[in-house]
Tab-separated table of C-alpha atoms in Angstrom:
chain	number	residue	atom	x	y	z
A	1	UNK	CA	0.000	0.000	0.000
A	2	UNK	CA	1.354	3.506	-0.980
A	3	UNK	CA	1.591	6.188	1.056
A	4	UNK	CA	-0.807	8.119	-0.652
A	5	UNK	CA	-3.125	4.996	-0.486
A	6	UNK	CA	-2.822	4.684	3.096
A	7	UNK	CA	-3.326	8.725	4.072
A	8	UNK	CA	-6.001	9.213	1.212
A	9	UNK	CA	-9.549	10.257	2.222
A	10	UNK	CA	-12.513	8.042	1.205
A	11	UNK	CA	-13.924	10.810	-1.252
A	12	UNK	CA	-10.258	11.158	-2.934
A	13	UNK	CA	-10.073	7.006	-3.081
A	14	UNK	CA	-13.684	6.994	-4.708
A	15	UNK	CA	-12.257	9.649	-7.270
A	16	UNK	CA	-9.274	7.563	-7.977
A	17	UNK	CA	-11.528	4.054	-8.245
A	18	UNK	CA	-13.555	6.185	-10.728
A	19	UNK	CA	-11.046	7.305	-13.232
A	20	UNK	CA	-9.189	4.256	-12.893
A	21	UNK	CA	-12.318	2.441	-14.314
A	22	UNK	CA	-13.185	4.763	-16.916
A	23	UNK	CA	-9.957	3.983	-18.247
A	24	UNK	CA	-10.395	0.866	-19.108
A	25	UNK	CA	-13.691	1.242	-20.522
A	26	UNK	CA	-16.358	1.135	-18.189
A	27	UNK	CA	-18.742	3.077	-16.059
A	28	UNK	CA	-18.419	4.785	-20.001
A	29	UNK	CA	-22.374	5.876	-19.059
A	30	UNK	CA	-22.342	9.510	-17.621
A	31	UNK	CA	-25.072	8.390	-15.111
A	32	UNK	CA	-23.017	5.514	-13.965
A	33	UNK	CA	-19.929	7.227	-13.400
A	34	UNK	CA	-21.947	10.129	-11.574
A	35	UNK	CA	-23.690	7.669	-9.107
A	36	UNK	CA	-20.314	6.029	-8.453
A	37	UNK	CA	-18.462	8.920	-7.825
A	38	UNK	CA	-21.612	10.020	-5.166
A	39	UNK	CA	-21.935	6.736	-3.269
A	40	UNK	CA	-19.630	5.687	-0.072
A	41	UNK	CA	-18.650	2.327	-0.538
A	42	UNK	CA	-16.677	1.841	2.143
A	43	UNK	CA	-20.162	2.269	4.065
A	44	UNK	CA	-21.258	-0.916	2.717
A	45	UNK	CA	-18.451	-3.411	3.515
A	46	UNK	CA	-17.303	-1.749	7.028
A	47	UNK	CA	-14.806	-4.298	7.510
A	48	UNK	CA	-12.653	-3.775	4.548
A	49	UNK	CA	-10.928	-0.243	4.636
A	50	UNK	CA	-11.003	2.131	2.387
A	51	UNK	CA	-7.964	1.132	0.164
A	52	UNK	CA	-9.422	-2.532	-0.021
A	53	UNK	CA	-12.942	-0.528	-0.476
A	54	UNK	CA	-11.711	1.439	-3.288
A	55	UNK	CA	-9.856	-0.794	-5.281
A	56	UNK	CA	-11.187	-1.142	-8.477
A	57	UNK	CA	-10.563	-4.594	-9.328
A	58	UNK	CA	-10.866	-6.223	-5.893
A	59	UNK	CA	-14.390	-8.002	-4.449
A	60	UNK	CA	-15.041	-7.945	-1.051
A	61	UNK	CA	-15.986	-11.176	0.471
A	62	UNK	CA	-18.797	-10.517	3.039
A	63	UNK	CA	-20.127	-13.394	4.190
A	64	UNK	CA	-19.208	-17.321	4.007
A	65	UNK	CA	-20.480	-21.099	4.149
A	66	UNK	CA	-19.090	-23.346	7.206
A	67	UNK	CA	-16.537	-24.406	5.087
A	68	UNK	CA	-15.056	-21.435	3.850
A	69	UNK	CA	-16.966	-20.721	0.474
A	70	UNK	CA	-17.657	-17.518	-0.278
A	71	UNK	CA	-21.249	-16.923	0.337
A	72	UNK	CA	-22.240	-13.457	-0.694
A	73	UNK	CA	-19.716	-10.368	-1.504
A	74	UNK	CA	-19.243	-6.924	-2.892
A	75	UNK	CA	-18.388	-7.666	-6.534
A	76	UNK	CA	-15.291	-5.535	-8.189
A	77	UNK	CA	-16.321	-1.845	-9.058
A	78	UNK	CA	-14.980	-2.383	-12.565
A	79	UNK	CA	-17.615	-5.022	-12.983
A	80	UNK	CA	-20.213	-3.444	-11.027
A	81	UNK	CA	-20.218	-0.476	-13.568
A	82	UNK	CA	-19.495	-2.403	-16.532
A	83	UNK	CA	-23.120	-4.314	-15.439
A	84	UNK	CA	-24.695	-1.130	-14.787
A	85	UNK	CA	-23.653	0.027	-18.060
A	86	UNK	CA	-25.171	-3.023	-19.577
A	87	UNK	CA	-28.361	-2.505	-17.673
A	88	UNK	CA	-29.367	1.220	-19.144
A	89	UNK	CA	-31.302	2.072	-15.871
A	90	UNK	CA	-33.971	5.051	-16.955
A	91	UNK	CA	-35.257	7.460	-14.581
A	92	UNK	CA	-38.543	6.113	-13.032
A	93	UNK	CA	-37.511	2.315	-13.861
A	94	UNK	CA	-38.905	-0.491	-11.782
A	95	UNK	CA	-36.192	-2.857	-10.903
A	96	UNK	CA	-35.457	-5.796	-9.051
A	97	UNK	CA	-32.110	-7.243	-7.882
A	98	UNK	CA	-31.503	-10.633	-7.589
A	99	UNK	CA	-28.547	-11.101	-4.671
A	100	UNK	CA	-28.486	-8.401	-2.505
A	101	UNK	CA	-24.842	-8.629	-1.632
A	102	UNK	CA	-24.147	-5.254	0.720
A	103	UNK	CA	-26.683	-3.478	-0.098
A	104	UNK	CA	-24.112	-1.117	-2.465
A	105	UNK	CA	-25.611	-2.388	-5.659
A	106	UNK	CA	-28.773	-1.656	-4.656
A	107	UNK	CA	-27.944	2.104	-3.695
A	108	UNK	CA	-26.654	2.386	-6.884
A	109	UNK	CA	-30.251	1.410	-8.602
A	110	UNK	CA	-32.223	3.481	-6.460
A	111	UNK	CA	-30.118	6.821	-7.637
A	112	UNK	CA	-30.079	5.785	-11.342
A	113	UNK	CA	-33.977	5.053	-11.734
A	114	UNK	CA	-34.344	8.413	-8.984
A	115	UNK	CA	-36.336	6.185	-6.001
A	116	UNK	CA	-35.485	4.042	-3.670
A	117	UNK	CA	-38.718	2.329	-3.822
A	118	UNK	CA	-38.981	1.138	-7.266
A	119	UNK	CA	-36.035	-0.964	-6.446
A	120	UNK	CA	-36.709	-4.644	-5.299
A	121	UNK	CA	-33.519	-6.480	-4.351
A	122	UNK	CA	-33.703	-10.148	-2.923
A	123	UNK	CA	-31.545	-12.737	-1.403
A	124	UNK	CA	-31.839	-16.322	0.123
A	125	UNK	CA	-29.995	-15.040	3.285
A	126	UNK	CA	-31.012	-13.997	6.268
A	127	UNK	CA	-27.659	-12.470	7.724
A	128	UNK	CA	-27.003	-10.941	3.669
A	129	UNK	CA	-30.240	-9.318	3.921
A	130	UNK	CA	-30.566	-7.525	6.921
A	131	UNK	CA	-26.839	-6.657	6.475
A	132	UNK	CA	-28.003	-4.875	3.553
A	133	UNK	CA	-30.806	-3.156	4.786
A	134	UNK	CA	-29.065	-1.793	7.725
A	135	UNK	CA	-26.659	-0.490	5.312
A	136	UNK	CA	-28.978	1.341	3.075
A	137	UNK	CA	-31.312	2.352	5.809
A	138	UNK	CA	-27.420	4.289	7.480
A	139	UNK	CA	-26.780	5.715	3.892
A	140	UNK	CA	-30.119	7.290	3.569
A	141	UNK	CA	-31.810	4.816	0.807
A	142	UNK	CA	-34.200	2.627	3.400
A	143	UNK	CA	-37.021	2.798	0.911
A	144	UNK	CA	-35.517	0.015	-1.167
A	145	UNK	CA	-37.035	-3.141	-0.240
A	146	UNK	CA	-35.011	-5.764	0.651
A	147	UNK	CA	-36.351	-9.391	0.478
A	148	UNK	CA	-35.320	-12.427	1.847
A	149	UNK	CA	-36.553	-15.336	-0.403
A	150	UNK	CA	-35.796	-17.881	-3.503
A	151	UNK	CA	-34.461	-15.648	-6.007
A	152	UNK	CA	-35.208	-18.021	-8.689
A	153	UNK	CA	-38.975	-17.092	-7.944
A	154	UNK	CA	-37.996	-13.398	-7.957
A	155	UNK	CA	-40.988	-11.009	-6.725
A	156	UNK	CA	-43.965	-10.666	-8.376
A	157	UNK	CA	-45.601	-8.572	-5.758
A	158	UNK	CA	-43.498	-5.310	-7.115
A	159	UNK	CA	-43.451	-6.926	-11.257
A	160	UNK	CA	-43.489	-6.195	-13.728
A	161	UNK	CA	-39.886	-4.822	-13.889
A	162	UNK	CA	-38.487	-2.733	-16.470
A	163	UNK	CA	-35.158	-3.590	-15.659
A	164	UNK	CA	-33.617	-6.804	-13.879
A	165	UNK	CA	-29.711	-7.243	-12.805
A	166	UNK	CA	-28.592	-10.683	-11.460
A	167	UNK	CA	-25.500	-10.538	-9.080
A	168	UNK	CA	-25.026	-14.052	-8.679
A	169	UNK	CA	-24.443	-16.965	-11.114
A	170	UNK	CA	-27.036	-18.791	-12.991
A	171	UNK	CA	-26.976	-21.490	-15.322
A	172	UNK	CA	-30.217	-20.947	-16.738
A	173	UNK	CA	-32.966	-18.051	-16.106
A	174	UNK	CA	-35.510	-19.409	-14.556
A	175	UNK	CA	-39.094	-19.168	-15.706
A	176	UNK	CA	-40.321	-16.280	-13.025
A	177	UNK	CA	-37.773	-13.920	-14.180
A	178	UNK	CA	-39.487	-14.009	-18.182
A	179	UNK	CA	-42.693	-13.592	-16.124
A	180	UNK	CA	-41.787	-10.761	-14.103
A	181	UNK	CA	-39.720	-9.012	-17.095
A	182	UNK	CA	-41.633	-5.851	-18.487
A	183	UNK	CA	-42.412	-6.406	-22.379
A	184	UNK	CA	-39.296	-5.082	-23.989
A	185	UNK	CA	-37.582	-4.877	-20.807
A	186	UNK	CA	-33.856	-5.703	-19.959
A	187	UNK	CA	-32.462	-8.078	-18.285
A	188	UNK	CA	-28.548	-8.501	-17.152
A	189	UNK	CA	-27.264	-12.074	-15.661
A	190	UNK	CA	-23.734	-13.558	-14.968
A	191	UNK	CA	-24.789	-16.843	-16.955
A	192	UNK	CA	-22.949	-20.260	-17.680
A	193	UNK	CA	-22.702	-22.603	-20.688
A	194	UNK	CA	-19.853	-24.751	-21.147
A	195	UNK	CA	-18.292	-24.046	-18.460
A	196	UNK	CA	-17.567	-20.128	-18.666
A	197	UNK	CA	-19.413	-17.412	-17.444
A	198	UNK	CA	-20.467	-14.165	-18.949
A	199	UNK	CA	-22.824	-11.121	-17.965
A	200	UNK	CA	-25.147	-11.173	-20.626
A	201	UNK	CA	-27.015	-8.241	-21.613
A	202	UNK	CA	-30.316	-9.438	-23.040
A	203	UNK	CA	-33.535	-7.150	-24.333
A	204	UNK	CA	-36.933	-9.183	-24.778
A	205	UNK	CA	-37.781	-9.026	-28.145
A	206	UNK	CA	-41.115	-10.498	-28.680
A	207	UNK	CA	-40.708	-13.591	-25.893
A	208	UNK	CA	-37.408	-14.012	-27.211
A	209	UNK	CA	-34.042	-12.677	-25.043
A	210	UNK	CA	-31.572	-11.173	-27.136
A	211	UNK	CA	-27.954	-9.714	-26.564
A	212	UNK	CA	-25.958	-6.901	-27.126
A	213	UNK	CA	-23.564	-7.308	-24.851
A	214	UNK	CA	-21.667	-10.655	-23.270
A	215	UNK	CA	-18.587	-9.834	-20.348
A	216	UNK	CA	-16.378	-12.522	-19.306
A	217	UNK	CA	-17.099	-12.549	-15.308
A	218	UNK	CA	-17.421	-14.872	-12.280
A	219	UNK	CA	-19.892	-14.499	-9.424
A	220	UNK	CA	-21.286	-16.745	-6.476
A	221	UNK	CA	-23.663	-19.456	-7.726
A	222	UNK	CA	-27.555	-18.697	-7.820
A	223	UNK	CA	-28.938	-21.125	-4.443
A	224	UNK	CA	-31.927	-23.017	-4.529
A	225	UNK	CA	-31.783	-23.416	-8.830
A	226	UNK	CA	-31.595	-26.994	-10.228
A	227	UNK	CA	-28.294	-25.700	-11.573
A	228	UNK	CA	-27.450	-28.381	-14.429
A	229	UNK	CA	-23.569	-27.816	-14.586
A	230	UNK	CA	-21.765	-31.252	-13.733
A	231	UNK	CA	-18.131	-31.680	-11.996
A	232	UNK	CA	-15.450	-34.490	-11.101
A	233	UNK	CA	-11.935	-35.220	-10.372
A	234	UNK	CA	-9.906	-36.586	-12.999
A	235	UNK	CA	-6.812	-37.332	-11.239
A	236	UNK	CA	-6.724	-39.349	-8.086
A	237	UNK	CA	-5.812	-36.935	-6.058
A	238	UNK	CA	-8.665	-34.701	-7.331
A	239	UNK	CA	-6.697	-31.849	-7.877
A	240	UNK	CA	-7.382	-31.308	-10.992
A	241	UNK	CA	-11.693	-31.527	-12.052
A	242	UNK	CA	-14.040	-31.181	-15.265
A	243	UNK	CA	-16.644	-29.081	-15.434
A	244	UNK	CA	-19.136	-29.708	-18.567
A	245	UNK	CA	-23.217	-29.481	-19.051
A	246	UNK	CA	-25.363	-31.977	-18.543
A	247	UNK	CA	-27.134	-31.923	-22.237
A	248	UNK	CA	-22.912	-33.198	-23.388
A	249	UNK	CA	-21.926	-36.210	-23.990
A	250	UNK	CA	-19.014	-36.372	-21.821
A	251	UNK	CA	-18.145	-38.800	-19.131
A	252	UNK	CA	-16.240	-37.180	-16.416
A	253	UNK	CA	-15.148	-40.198	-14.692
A	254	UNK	CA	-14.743	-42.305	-17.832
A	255	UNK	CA	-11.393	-39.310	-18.354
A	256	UNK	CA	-10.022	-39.933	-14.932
A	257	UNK	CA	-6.462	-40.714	-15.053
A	258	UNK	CA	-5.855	-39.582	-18.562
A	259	UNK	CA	-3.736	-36.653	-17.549
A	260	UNK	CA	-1.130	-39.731	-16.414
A	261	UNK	CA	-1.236	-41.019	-20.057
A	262	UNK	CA	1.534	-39.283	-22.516
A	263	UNK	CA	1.153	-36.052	-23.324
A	264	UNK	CA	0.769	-34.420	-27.079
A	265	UNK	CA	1.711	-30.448	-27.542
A	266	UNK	CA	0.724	-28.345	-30.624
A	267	UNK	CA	1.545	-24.726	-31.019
A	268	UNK	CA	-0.076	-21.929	-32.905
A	269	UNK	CA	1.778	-19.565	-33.911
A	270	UNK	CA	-0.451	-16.853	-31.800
A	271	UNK	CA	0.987	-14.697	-29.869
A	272	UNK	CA	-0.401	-12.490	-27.248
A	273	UNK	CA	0.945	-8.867	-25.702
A	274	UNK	CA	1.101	-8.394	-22.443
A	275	UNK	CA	-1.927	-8.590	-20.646
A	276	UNK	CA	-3.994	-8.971	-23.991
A	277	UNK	CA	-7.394	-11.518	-23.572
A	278	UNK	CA	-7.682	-14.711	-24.780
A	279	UNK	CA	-11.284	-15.806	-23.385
A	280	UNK	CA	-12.657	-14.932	-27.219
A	281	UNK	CA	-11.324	-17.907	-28.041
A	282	UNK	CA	-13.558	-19.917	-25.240
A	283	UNK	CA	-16.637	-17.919	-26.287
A	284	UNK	CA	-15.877	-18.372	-30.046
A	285	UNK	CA	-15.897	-22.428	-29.824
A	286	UNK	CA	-19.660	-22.671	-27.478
A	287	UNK	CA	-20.712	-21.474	-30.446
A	288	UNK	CA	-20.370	-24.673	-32.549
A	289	UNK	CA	-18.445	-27.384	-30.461
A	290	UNK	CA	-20.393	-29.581	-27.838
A	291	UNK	CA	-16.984	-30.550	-26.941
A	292	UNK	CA	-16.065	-27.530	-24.993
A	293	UNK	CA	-15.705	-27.776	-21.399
A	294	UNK	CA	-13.712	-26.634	-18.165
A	295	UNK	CA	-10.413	-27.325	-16.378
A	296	UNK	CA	-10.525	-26.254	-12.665
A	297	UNK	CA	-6.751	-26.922	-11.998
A	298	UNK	CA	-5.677	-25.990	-8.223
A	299	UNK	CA	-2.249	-23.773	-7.729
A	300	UNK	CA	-0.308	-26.449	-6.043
A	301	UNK	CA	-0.640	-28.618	-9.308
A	302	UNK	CA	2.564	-28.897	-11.078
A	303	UNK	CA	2.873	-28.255	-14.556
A	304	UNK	CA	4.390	-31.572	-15.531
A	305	UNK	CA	1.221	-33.042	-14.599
A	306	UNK	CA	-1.086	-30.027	-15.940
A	307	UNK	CA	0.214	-27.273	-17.466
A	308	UNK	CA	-3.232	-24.732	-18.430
A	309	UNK	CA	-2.896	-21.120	-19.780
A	310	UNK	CA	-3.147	-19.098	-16.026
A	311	UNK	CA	-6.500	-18.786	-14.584
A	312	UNK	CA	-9.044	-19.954	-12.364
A	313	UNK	CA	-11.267	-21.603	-15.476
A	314	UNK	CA	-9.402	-23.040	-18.292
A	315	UNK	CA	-10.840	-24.332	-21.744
A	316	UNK	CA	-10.920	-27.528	-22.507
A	317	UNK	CA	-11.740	-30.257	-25.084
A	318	UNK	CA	-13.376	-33.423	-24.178
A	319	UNK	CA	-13.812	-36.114	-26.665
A	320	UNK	CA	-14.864	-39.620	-25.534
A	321	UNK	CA	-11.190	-40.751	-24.462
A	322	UNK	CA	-9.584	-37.882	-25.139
A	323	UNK	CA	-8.881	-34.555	-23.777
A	324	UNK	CA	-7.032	-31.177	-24.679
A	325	UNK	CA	-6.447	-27.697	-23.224
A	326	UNK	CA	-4.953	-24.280	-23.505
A	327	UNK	CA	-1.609	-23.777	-23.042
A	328	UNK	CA	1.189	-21.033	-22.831
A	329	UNK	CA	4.755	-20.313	-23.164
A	330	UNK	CA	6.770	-17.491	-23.640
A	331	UNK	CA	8.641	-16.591	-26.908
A	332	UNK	CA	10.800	-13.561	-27.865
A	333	UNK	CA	10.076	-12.217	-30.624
A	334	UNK	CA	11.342	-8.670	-31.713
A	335	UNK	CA	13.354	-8.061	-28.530
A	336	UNK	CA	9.715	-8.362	-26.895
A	337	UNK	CA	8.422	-11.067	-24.684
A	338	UNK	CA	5.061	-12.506	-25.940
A	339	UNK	CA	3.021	-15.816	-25.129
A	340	UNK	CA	2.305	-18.393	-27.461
A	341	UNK	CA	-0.718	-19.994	-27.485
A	342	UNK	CA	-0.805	-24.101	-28.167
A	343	UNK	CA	-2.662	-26.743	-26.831
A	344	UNK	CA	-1.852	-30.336	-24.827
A	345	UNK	CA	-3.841	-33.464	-25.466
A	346	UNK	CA	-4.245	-36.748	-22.974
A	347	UNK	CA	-5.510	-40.066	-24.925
A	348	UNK	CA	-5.713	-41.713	-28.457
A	349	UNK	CA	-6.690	-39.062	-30.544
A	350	UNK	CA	-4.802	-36.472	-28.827
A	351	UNK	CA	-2.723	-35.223	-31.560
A	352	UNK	CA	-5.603	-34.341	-33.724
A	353	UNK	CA	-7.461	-32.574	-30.955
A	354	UNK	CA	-4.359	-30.935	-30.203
A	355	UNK	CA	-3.834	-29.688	-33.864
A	356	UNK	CA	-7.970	-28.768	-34.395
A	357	UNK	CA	-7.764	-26.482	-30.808
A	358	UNK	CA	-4.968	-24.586	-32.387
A	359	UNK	CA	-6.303	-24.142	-35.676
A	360	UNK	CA	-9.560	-22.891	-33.760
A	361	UNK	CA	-6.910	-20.346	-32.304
A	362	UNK	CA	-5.406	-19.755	-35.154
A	363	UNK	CA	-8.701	-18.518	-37.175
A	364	UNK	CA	-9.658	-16.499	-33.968
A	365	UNK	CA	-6.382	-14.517	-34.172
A	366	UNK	CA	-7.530	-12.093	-36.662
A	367	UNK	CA	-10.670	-10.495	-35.253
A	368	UNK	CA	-9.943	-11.142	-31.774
A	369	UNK	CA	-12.052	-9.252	-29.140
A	370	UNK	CA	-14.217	-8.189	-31.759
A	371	UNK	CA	-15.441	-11.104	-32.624
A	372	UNK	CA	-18.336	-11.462	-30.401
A	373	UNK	CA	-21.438	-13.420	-31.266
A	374	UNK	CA	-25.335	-12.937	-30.106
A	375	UNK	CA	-27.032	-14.607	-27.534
A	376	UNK	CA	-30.476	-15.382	-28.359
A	377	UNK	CA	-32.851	-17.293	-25.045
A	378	UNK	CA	-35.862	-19.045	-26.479
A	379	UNK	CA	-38.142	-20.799	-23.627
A	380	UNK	CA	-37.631	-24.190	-23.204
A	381	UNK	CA	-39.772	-26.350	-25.834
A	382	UNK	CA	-39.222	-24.203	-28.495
A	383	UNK	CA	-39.259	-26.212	-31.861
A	384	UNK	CA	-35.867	-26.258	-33.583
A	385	UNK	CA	-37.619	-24.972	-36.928
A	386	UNK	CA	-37.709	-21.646	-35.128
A	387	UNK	CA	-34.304	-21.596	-34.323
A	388	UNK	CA	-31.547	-19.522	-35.565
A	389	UNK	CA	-28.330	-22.127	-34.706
A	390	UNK	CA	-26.823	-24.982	-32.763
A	391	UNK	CA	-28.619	-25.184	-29.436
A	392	UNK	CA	-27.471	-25.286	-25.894
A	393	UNK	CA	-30.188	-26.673	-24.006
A	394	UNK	CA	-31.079	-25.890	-20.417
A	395	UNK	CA	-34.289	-26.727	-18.394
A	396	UNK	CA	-36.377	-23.702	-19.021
A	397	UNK	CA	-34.290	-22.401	-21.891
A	398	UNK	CA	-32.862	-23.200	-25.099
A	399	UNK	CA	-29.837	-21.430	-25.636
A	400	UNK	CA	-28.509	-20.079	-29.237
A	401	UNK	CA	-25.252	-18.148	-30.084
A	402	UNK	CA	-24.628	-17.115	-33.678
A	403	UNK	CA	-22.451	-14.791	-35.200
A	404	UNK	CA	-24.226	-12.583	-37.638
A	405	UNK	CA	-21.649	-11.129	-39.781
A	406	UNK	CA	-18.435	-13.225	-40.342
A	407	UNK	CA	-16.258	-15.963	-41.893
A	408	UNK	CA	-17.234	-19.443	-40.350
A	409	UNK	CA	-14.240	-20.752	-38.336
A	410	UNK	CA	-12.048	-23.820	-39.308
A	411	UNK	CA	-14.241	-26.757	-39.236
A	412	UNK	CA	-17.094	-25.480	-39.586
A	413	UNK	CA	-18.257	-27.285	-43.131
């Protein structure tokens, strides 16, 4: 911590946080930016101080499970106003929060749509929500009403809602929040498919939910859904797991041990600056390959025995007795260091995986963070005539990600 850090008033911190996150992008809404600048975070997590309260990039874990899980926190403020940005909150908006976190969030809300109570916010936890009603009753905003209940049902007693922002993880949207959703409203959710999450901006277009905008993001998991995402240990000392959907056809325990089998490595010929985004690259391949699935790799691992691009989640292939993933290493090139991206394989047909996940790199390269496709929701049941792509299917939802304007990648017929 810097000097100046560690002397720095709150209001001077808050300025910092600000400009730090308008820099890279975000809080890019005048309206956003404003209510950020006016509200005292460090009101709303009371145990972190200020510095830890003002750092952009740095959640704030509030409350836990028995075993250490993090139950409910005070998301980064870079993704806080990148969501709120996504949202497009209009004075006189009914909305309704699903996790109520601190309370901060909600605060936030209440000044964009201009009163406190046309904002709904909910959580499954007692201790979360009267933590965050004590904390926006002491900041002056008590007229937001805080509910403790099922999310998933959400709260028709205040619908419908013009505008509805998800702060914890779902893997599908359940039925109550198309209900409760104004006609043409917006809705912003953290979701997962294949084993990544993104905040997904969608707009209802006629029953249908459609995107504009998809952020790569992590969040606590949504409690009390019939959450369909399925996980084991495939090495014995279950150090390393798979994550995949349950509408794949992949067979988590049928892979264990396979990371003790020889290993195949491919490379590229990408190369990355530093600190430049590869997560495209994840997004890019849900789009057409059921394959696509995640590595949760813990930090003691070592790499002779997995050796994933760094990261919490990490892409992977899985293909019957086969796997591949993402890898790294450095390379000079120019009298600059750069990483190379390239790809390990486990199992029989582990050189061709190996080779198709870098040519799936390789015809990323060009377009890069651009290349972002649509996410259209459809309600479960919907016939596949009426469908625009390859489906990801959920239990109320059918899932569909197209890009609308550009080359198909390699393999793609």
């Amino acid at each position: 911590m810097s000097t100046h850090t560690a002397t720095a008033s709150p209001e001077a911190l808050r300025a910092e946080m600000v400009a730090r996150i308008r820099a890279t992008g975000h809080a890019y809404r005048d309206e956003v930016e404003q209510v950020l600048l006016d509200t005292p975070r460090h009101a709303f997590v009371p145990n972190a101080g200020p510095a830890d309260a003002y750092d952009p990039y740095q959640a704030v874990v509030t409350h836990r499970f028995e075993d250490g899980r993090s139950l409910s926190c005070a998301s980064a403020p870079w993704l806080v106003a990148a969501m709120l940005d996504q949202l497009d909150v209009r004075p006189g908006q009914r909305i309704l929060e699903i996790g109520a976190g601190t309370g901060y969030n909600a605060c936030l809300l209440a000044q964009l749509t201009g009163r406190a109570d046309l904002v709904t916010t909910v959580d499954i936890d007692t201790d979360v929500t009267r933590h965050a009603a004590e904390a926006l009753s002491a900041t002056g905003y008590g007229g937001v009403h805080v509910i403790t209940g099922d999310g998933a049902l959400g709260y028709p007693d205040h619908a419908p809602y013009d505008r509805i922002i998800v702060t914890v993880s779902p893997w599908d949207i359940p039925p109550a929040w198309r209900k409760q959703l104004a006609p043409g409203g917006r809705l912003v959710a953290p979701l997962r498919w294949r084993g990544q999450g993104r905040s997904a901006a969608l707009t209802d277009r006629d029953g249908v939910l459609v995107s504009d905008s998809l952020h790569l993001c992590g969040f606590v998991y949504l409690l009390g859904e019939d959450d369909g995402e399925l996980a084991g240990p495939i090495t014995d000392d279950e150090r390393v797991t798979l994550h995949s959907d349950r509408d794949q056809d992949i067979d988590i325990a049928a892979l264990r041990g396979l990371l003790d089998q020889p290993r195949v490595t491919a490379w590229s010929g990408v190369t990355l600056a530093r600190n430049e985004s590869h997560d495209g690259i994840w997004l890019r391949l849900t789009t057409t390959d059921t394959r696509v699935c995640r590595l949760k790799v813990l930090p003691d691992v070592p790499p002779e025995v997995c050796d994933p691009v760094p990261g919490w989640w990490r892409l992977a292939l899985a293909d019957s007795d086969t796997l591949a993933y993402l890898t790294v290493r450095r390379v000079d090139s120019g009298g600059e260091v750069h990483a190379e991206l390239g790809a390990i394989g486990h199992g029989p047909a582990a050189p061709e995986l190996t080779e198709y996940l870098c040519q799936q790199v390789r015809a990323w390269a060009p377009g890069r963070e651009q290349d972002t496709p649509t996410l259209r929701v459809y309600p479960a049941g919907t016939p596949a005539s009426e469908l625009t792509g390859p489906v990801i299917d959920k239990a109320h939802s059918r899932f569909v990600l197209t890009y609308d304007h550009r080359s198909p990648a390699l393999g793609e017929g």
